[in-house]
CSV table of C-alpha atoms and ligand atoms in Angstrom, one decimal:
chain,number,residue,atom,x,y,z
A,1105,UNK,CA,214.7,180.8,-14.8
A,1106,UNK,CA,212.8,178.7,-17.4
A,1107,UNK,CA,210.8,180.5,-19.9
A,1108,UNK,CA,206.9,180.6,-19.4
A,1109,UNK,CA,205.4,177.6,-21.6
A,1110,UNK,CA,203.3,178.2,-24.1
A,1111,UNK,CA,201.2,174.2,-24.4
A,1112,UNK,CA,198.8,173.7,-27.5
A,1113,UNK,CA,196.0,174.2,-25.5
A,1114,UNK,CA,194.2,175.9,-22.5
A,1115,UNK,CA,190.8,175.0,-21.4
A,1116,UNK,CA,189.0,178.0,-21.5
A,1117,UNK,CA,185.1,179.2,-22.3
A,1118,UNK,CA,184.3,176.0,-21.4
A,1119,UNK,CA,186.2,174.2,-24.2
A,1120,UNK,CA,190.2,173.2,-25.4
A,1121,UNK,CA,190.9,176.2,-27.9
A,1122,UNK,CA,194.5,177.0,-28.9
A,1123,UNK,CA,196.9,178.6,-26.4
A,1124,UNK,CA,196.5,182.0,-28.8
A,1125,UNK,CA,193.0,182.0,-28.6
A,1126,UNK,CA,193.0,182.2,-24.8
A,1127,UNK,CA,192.4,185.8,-23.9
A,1128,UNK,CA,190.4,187.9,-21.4
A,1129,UNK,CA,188.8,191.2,-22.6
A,1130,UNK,CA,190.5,194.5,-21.0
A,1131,UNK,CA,187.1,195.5,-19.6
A,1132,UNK,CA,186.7,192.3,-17.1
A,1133,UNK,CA,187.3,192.4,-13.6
A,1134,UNK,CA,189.4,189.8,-14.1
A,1135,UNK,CA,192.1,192.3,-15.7
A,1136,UNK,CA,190.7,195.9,-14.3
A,1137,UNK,CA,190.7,194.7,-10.8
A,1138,UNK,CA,193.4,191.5,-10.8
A,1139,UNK,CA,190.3,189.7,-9.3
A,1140,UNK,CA,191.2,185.6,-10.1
A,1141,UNK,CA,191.3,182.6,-7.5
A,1142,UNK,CA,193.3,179.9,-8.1
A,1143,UNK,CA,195.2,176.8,-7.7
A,1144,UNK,CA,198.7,175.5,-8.6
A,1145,UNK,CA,198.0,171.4,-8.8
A,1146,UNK,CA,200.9,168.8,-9.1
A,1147,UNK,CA,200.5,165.0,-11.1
A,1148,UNK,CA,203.7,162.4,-10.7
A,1149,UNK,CA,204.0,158.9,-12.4
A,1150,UNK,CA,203.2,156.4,-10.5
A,1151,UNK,CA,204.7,152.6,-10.7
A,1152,UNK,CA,201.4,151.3,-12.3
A,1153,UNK,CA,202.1,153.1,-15.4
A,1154,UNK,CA,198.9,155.8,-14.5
A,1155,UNK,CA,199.7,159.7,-14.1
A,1156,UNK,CA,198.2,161.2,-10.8
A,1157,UNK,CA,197.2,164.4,-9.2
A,1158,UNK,CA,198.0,165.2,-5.1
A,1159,UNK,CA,195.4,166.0,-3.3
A,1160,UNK,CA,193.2,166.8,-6.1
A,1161,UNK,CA,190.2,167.2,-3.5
A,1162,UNK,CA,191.9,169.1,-1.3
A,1163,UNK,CA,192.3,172.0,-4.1
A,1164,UNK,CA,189.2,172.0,-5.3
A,1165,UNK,CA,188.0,172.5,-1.7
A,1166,UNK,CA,190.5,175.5,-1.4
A,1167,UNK,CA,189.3,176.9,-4.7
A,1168,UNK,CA,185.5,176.6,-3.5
A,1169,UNK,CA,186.4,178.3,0.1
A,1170,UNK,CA,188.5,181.6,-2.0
A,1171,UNK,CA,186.0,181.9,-4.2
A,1172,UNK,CA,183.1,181.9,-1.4
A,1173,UNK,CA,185.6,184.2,0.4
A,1174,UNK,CA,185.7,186.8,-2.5
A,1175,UNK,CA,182.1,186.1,-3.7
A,1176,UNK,CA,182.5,184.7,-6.9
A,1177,UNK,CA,180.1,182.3,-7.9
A,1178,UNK,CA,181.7,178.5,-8.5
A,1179,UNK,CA,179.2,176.0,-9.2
A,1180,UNK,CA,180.8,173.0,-10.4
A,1181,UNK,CA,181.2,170.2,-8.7
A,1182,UNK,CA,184.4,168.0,-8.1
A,1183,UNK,CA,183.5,165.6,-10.5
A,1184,UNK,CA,183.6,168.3,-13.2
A,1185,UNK,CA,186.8,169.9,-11.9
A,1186,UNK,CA,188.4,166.5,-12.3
A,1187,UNK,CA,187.0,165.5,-15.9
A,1188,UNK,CA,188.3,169.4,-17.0
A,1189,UNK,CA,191.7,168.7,-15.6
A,1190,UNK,CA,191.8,165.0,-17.3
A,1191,UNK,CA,190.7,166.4,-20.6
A,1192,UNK,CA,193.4,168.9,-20.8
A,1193,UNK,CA,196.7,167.2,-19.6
A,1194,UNK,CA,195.3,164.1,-20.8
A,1195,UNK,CA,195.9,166.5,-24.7
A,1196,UNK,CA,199.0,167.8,-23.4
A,1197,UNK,CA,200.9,165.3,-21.9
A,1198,UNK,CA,203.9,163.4,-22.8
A,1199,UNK,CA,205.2,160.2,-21.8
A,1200,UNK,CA,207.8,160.3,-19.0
A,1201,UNK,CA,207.3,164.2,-18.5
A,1202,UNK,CA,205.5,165.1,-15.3
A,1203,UNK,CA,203.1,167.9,-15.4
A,1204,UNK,CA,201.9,171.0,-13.3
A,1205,UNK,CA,198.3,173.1,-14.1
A,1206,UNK,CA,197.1,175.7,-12.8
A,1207,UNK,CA,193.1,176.3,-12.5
A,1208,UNK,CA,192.0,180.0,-12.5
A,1209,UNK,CA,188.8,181.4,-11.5
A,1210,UNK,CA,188.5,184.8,-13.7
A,1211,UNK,CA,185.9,187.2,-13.0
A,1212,UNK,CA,185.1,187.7,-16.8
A,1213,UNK,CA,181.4,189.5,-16.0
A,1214,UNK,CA,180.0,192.2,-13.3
A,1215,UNK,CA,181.0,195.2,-12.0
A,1216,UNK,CA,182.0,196.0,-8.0
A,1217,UNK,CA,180.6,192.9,-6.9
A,1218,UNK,CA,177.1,193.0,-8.7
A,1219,UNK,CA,176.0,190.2,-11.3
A,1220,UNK,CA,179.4,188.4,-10.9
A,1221,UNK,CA,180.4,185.7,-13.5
A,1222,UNK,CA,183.5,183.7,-13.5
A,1223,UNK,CA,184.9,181.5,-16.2
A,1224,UNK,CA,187.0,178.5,-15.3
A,1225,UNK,CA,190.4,178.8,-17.4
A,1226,UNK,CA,193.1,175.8,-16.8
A,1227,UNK,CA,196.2,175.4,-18.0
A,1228,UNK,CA,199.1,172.6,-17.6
A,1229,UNK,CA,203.1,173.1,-18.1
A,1230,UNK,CA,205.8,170.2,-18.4
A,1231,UNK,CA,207.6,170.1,-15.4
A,1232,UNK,CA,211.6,169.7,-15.7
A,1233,UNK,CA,213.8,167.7,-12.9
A,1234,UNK,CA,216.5,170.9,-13.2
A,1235,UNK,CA,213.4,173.5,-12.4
A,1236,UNK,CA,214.1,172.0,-8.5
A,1237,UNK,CA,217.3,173.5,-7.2
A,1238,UNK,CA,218.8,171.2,-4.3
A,1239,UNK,CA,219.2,173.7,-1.6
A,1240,UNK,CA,218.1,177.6,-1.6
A,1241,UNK,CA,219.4,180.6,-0.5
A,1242,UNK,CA,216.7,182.2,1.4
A,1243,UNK,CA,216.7,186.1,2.5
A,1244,UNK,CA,214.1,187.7,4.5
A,1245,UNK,CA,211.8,190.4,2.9
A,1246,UNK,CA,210.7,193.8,4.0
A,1247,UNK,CA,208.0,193.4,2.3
A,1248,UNK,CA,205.5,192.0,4.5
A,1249,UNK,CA,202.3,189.7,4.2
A,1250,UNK,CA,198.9,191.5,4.2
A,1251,UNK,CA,196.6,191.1,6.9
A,1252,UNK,CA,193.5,189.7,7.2
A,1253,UNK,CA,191.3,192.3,7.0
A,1254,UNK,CA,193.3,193.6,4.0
A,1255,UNK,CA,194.4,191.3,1.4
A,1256,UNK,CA,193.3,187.9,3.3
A,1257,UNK,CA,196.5,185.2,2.8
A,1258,UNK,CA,193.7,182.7,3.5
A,1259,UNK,CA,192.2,183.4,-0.4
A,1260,UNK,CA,194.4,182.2,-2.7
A,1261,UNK,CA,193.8,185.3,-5.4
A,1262,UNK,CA,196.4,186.3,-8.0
A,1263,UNK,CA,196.5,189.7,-6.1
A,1264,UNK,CA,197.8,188.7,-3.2
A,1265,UNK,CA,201.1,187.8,-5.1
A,1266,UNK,CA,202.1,191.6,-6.0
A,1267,UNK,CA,204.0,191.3,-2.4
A,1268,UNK,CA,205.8,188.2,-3.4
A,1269,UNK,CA,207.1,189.0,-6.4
A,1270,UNK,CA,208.4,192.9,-5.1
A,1271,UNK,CA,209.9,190.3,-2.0
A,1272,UNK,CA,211.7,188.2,-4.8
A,1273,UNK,CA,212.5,191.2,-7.1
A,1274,UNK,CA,214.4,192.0,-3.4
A,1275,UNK,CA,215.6,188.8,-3.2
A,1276,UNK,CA,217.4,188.3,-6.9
A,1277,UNK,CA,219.6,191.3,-5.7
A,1278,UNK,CA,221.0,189.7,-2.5
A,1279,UNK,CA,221.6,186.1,-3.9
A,1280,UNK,CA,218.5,184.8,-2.4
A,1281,UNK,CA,216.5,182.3,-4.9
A,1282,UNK,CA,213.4,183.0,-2.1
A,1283,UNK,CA,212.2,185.5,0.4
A,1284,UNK,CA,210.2,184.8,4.1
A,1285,UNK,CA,207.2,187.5,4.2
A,1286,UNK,CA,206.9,188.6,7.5
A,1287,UNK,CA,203.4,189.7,9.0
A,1288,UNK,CA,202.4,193.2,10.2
A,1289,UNK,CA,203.8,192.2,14.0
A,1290,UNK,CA,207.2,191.1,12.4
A,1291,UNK,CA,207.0,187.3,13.2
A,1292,UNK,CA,207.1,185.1,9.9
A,1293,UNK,CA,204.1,184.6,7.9
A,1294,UNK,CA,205.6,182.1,4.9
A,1295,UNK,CA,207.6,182.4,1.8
A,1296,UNK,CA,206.6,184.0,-1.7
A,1297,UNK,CA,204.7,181.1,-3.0
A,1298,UNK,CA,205.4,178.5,-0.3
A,1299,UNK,CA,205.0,177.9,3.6
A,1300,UNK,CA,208.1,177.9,6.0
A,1301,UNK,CA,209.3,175.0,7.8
A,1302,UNK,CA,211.6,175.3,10.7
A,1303,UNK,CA,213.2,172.2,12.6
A,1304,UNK,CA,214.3,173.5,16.1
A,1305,UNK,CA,215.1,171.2,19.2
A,1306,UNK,CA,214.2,168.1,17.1
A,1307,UNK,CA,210.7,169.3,16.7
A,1308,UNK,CA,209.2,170.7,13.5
A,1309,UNK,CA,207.8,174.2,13.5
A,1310,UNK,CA,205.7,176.3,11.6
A,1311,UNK,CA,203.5,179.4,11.9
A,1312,UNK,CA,200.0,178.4,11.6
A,1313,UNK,CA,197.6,180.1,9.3
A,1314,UNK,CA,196.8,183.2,11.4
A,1315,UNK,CA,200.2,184.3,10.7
A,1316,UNK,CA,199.2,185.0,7.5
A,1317,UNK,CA,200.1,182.0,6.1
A,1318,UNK,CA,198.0,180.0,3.1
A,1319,UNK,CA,196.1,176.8,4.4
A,1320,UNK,CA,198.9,174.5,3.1
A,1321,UNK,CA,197.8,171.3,2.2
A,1322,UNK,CA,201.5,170.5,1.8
A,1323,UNK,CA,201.8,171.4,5.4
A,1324,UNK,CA,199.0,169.1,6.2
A,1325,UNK,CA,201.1,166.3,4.3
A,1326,UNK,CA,204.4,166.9,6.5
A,1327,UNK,CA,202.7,167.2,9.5
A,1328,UNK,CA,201.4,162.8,8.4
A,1329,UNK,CA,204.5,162.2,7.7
A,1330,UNK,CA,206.2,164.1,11.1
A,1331,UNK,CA,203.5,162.1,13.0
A,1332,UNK,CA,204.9,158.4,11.5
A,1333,UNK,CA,208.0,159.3,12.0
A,1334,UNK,CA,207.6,160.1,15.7
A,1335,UNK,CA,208.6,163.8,15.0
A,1336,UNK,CA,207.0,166.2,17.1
A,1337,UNK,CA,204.8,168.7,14.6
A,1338,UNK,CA,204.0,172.4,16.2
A,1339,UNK,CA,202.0,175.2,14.5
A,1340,UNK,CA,203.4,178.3,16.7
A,1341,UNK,CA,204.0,182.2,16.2
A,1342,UNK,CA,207.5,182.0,14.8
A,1343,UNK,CA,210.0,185.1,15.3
A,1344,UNK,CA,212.1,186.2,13.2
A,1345,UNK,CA,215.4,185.6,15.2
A,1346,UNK,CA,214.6,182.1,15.6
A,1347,UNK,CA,215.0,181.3,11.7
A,1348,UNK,CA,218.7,182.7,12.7
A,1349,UNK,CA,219.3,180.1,15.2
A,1350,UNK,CA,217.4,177.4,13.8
A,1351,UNK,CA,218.8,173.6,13.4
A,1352,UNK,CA,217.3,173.3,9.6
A,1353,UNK,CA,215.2,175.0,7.3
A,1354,UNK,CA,212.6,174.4,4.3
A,1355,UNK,CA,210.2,175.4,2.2
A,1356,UNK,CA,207.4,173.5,1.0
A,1357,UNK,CA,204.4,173.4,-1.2
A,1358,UNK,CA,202.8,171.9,-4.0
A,1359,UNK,CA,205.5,173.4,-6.5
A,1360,UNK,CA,207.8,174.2,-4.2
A,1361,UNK,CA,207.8,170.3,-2.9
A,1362,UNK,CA,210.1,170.4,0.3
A,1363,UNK,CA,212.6,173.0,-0.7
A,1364,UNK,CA,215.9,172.5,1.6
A,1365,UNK,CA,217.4,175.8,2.7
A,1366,UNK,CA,221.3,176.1,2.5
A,1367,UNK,CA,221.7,179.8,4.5
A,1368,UNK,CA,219.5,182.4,6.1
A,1369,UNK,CA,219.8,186.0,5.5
A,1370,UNK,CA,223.8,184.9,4.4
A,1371,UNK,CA,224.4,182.6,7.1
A,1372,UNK,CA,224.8,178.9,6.5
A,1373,UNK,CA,222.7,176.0,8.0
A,1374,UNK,CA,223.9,172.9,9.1
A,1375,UNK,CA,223.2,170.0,7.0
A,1376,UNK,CA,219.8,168.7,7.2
A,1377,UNK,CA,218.9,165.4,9.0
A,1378,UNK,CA,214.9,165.8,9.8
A,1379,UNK,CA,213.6,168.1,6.9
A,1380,UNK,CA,215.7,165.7,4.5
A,1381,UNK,CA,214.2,162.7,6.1
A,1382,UNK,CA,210.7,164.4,5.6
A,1383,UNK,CA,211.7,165.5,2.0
A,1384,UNK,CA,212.7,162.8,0.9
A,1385,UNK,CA,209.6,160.4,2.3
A,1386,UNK,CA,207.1,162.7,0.4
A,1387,UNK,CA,208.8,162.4,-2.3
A,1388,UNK,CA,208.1,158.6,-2.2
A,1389,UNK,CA,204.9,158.9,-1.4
A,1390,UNK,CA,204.3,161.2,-4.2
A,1391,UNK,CA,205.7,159.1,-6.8
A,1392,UNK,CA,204.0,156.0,-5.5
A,1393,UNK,CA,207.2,154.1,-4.3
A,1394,UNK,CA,206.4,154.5,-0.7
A,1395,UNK,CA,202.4,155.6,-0.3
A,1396,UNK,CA,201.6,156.8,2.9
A,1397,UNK,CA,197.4,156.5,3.8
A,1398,UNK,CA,197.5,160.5,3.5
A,1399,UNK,CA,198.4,161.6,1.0
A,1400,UNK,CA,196.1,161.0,-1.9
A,1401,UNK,CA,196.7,160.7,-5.6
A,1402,UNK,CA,193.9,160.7,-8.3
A,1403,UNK,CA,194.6,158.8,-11.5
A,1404,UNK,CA,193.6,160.7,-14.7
A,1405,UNK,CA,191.9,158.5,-17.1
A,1406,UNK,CA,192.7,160.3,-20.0
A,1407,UNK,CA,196.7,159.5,-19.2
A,1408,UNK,CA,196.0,156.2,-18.3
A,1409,UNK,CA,198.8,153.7,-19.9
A,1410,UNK,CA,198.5,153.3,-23.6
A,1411,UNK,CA,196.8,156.6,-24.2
A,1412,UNK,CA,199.6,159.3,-25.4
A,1413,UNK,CA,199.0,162.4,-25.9
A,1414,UNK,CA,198.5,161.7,-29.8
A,1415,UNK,CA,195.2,159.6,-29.1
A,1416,UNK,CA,194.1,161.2,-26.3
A,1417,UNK,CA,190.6,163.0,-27.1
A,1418,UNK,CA,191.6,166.6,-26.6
A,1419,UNK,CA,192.0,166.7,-30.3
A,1420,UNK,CA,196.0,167.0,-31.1
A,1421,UNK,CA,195.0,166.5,-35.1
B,889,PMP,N1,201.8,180.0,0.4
B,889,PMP,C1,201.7,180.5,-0.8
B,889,PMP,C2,201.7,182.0,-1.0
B,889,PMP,C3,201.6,179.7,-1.9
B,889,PMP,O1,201.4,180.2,-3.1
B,889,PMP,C4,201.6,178.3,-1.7
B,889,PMP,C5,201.5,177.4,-2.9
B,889,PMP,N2,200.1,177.0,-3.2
B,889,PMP,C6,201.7,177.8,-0.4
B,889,PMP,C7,201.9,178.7,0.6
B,889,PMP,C8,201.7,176.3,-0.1
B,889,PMP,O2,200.5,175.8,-0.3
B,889,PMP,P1,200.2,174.3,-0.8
B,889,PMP,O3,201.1,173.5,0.1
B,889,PMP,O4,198.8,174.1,-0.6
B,889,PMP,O5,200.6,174.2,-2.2
């Protein structure tokens, strides 16, 4: 497992300040209560030289609907969201080296809901072509997704990873690099940090949101690409017998990209034909060889060609 990063800076406070000076006071809600929405947001190369986010949009709008979810207050606008993200990994990045941020929503002010203040904190980490392992092992938790009058899986909150990372602490000890969640009725909700694929009768299958799965945007994406490709795309309860019998298997989200699963609970899969077919055409859409009309990528100005990280003005002097 690679080491957590620690970049020059973090944007935090509503400024770039050094990756030390990037703290959160014990007494905010933030840290007493775990209470944080966020998003985990992707940029690839593109041909043209320029370094582009996925679906930059479609996060923010995910961002705005768990924060409204968990009333915190978020009033900037998408235009601001962007020029934040552009000003950080436009400081931080390096030529060639593909990048990953994450954009946090702490609750740094208010008490139980009252007078509620939260502080946009983003960070961005080099992403390394080894951190993607070719095909997983993939083990089935009992540990199982929260509902939705609990812990919705709708809000994307850091608490409602405590369950994923017991399911992969569970995981490490049977050989499994992931872990499905099932929901409270035992059918399968998604993995730890990713939504579940499932290619069965030469359709494409996976549980839709109500499962208590996130609203994938990554799932949006393959259910494009399915559709060009003629492939039949179904958003269905999915048991947890039919991930035994199933033709192929994968993982995917914005991290997790499509994540090809090698065996199930120990037993092996057959090769895949459809989910590497889908894999591998996001992958080229992604990285501009092969666009596809949906899935969007937003330049960053700041990592346009010809401006490095050394001139960029995030302030590397
Ligand atoms: N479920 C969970 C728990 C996740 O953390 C993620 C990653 N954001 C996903 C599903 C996939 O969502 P997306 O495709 O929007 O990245």
């Amino acid at each position: 497992m690679a080491k957590l990063q620690t970049p020059r800076f973090v944007y935090i406070g509503g400024r770039l300040r050094s990756w030390e000076e990037a703290v959160l006071h014990v007494g905010c809600e933030a840290v007493t209560r775990g209470l944080s929405v966020f998003e985990g947001i992707r940029g690839f190369w593109q041909p043209d030289g320029s370094f582009a986010i996925l679906m930059l949009r479609q996060h923010y709008e995910r961002l705005c609907r768990s924060a409204r979810i968990l009333h915190i207050p978020f009033e900037k606008s998408y235009d601001e969201y962007k020029a934040i993200i552009d000003e950080l990994i436009g400081a931080l990045i390096e030529p060639g080296l593909a990048m990953w941020s994450r954009t946090t929503l702490f609750v740094t002010e208010g008490h139980w809901g009252e007078d509620t203040v939260a502080d946009l904190v983003v960070t961005a980490y080099n992403l390394y072509a080894e951190e993607f392992p070719l095909a997983i092992n993939l083990g089935i938790s009992s540990w199982r997704r929260s509902e939705d009058v609990s812990l919705p899986a709708r809000v994307k909150s850091a608490s409602n990873y405590q369950v994923g990372r017991l399911a992969r602490i569970e995981g490490r000890k049977q050989g499994c690099q992931d872990m499905v969640l099932l929901n409270r009725s035992g059918r399968v909700a998604e993995g730890t940090g990713s939504c579940l694929l499932m290619a069965r009768g030469g359709a494409i299958h996976t549980p839709s949101a109500s499962e208590g799965a996130l609203e994938s945007i990554t799932v949006n994406i393959v259910e494009a690409l399915a559709g060009s490709f003629g492939i039949e795309f179904v958003r269905r309860p999915v048991e947890r017998t039919e991930l035994l019998v199933a033709d192929e298997i994968a993982l995917c989200g914005t991290l997790a990209d499509i994540t090809l699963v090698k065996t199930i609970e120990g037993m092996p899969l057959r090769q895949p034909s459809i989910l590497s077919a889908i894999q591998s055409a996001y992958l080229k859409a992604c990285n501009g060889t092969e666009p596809h009309p949906f899935v969007e990528l937003t330049p960053l100005p700041a990592c346009s060609p010809g401006k490095t990280a050394r001139n960029s003005a995030g302030g590397k002097a």
